[in-house]
PDB file of C-alpha atoms in Angstrom:
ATOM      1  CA  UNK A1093      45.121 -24.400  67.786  1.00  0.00           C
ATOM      2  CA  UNK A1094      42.065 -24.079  64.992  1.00  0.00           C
ATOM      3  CA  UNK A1095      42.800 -23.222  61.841  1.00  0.00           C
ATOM      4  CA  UNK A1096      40.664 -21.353  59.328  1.00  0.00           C
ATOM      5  CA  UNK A1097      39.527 -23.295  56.547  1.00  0.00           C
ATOM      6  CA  UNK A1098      41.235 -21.934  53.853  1.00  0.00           C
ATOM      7  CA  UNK A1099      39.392 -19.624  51.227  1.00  0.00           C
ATOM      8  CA  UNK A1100      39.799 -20.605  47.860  1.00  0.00           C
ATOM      9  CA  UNK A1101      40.810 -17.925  45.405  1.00  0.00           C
ATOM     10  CA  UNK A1102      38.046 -17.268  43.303  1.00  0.00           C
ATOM     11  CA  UNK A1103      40.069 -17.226  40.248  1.00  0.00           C
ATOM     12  CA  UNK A1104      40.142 -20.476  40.583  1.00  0.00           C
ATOM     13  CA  UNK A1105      36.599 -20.823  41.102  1.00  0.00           C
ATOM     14  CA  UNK A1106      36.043 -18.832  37.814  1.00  0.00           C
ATOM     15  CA  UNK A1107      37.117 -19.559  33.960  1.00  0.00           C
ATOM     16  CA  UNK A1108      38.190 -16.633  32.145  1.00  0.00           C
ATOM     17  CA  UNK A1109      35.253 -16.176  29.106  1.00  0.00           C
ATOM     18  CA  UNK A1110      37.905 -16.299  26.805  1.00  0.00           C
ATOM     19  CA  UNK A1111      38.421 -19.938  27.601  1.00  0.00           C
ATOM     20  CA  UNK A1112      34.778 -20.930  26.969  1.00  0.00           C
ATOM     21  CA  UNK A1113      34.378 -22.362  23.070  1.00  0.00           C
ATOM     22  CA  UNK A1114      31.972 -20.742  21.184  1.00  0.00           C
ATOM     23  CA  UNK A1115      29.672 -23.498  20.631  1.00  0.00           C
ATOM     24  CA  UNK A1116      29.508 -24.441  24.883  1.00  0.00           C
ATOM     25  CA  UNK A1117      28.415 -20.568  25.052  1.00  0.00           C
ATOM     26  CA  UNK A1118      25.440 -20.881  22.684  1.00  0.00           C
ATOM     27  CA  UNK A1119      24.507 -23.999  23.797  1.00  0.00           C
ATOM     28  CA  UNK A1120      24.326 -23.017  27.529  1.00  0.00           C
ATOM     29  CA  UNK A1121      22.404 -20.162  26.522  1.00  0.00           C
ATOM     30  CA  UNK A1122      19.881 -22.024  24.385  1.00  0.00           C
ATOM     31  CA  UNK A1123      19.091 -24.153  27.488  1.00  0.00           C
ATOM     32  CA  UNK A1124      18.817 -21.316  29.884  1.00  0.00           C
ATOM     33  CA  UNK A1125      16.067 -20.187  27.213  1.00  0.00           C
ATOM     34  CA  UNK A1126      14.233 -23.326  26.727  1.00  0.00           C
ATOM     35  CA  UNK A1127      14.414 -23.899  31.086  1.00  0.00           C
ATOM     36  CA  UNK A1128      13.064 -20.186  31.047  1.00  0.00           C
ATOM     37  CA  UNK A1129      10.279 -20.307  28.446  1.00  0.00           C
ATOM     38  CA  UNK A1130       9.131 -24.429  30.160  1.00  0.00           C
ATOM     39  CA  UNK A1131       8.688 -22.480  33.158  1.00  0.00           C
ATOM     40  CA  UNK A1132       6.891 -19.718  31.662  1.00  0.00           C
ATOM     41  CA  UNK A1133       4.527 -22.157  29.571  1.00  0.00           C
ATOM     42  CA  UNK A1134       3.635 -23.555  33.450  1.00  0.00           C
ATOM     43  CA  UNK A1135       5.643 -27.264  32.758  1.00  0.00           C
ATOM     44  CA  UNK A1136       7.382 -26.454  36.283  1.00  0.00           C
ATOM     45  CA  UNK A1137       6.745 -27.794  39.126  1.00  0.00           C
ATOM     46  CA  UNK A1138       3.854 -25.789  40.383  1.00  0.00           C
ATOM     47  CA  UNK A1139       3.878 -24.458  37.034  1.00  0.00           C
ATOM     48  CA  UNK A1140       0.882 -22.731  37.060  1.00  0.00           C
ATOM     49  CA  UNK A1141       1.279 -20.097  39.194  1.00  0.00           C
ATOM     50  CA  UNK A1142       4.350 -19.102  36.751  1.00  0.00           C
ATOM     51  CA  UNK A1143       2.647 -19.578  33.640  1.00  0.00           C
ATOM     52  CA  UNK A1144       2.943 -16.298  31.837  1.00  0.00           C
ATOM     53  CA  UNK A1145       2.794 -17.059  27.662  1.00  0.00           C
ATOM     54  CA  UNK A1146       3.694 -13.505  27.033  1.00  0.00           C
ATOM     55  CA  UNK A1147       7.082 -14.005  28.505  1.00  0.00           C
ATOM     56  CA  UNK A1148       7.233 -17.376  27.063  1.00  0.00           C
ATOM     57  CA  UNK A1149       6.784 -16.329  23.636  1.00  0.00           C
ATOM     58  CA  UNK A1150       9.595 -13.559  23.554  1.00  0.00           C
ATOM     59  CA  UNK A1151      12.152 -16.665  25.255  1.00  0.00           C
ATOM     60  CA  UNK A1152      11.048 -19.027  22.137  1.00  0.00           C
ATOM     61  CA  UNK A1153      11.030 -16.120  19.610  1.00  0.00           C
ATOM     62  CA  UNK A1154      15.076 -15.641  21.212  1.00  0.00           C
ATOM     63  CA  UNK A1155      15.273 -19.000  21.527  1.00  0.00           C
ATOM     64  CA  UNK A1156      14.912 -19.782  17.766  1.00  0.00           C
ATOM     65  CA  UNK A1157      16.493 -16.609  16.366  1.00  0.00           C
ATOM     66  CA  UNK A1158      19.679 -17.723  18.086  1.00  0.00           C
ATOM     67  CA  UNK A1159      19.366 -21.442  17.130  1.00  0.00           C
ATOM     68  CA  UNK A1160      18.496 -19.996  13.611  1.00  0.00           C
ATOM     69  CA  UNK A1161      21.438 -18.065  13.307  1.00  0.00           C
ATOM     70  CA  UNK A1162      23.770 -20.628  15.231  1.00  0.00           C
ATOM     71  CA  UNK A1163      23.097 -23.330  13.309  1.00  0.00           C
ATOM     72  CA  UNK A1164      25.516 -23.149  10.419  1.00  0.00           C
ATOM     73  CA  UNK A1165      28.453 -23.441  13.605  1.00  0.00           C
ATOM     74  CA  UNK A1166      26.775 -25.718  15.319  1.00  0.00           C
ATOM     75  CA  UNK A1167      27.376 -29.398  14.819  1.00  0.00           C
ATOM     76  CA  UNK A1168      23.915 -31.227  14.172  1.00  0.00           C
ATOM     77  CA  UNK A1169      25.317 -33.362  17.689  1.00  0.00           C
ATOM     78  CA  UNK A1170      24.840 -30.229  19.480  1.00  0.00           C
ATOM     79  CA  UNK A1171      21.861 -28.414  17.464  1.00  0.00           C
ATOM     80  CA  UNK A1172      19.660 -31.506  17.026  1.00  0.00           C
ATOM     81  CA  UNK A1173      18.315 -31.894  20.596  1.00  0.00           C
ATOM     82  CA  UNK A1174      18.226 -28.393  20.625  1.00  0.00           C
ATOM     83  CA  UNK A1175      15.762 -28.011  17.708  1.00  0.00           C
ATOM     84  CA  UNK A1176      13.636 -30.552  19.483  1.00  0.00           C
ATOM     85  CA  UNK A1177      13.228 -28.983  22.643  1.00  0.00           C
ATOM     86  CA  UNK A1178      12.363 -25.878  20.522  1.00  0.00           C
ATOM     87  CA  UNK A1179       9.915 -27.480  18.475  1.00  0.00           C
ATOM     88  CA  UNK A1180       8.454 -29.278  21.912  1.00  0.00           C
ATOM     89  CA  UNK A1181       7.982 -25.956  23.454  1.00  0.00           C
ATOM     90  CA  UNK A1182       6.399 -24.499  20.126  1.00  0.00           C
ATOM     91  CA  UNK A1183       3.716 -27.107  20.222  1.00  0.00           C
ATOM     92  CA  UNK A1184       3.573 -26.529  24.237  1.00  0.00           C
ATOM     93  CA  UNK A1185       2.677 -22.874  23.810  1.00  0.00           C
ATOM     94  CA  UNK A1186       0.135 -23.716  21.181  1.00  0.00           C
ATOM     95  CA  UNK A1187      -1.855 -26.062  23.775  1.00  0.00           C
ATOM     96  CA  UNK A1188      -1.655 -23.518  26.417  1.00  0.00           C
ATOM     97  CA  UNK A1189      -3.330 -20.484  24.281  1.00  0.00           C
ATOM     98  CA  UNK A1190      -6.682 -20.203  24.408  1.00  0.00           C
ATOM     99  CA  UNK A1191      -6.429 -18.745  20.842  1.00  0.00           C
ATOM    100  CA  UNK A1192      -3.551 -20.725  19.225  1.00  0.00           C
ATOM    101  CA  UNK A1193      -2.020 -18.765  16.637  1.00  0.00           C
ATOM    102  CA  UNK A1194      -2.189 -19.643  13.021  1.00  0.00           C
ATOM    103  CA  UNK A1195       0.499 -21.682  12.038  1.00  0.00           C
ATOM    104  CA  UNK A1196       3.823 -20.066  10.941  1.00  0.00           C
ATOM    105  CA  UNK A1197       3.054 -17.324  13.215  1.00  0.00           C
ATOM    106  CA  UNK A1198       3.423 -19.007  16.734  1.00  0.00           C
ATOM    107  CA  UNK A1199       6.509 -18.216  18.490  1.00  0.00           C
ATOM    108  CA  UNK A1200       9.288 -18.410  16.981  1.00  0.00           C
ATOM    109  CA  UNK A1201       7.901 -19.703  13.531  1.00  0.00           C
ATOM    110  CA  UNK A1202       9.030 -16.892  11.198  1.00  0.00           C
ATOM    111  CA  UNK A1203      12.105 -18.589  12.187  1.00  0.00           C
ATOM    112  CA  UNK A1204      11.855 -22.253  11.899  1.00  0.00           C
ATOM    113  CA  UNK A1205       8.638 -22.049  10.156  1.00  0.00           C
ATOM    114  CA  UNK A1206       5.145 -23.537  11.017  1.00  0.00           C
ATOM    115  CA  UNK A1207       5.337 -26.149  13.506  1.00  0.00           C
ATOM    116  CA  UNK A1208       2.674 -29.298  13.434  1.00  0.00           C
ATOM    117  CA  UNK A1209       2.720 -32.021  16.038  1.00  0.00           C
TER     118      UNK A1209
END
């Protein structure tokens, strides 16, 4: 006799939102944004055929509003390497415009302000 394997229940698969801190919900979104806007800036693997900076640029602009506003409830263990990857993909988009904006008004920088390498 064979026996079904047995489905699991998916509410066990699943965690109720409820359950999920605060701080492990802005995070994951903040990296869903920066993996999003990478891609967008073409730093994929065969990035260039998704390279799209307009889409980029509205990722990093939400990207650093919600670090911006985050930050006062975010430890500086979480919101440090966040900043970074922010700032890396601020100076990412302004080597793949062919007209870099002036600084302070690059993506994301009424936010964070200008950003220099």
């Amino acid at each position: 006799m064979t026996t079904q394997p047995e489905t699991p229940d998916i509410d066990d698969l699943t965690r109720d939102i409820a359950d999920v801190p605060a701080v492990e919900l802005i995070t994951t979104t903040a990296v869903h944004l920066l993996s999003a806007a990478a891609v967008n800036l073409g730093l994929a693997e065969d990035g260039e055929q998704h390279k799209d900076l307009d889409e980029a640029r509205k990722l990093i602009n939400a990207l650093a509003g919600l670090l911006t506003a985050a930050a006062p409830d975010l430890s500086t263990y979480h919101a440090a390497p966040l900043r970074d990857g922010l700032k890396s993909l601020q100076l990412a988009f302004r080597e793949a415009s062919l007209v870099p904006d002036a600084p302070g008004t690059g993506p994301g920088e009424k936010f964070t302000g200008p950003v220099y390498g």
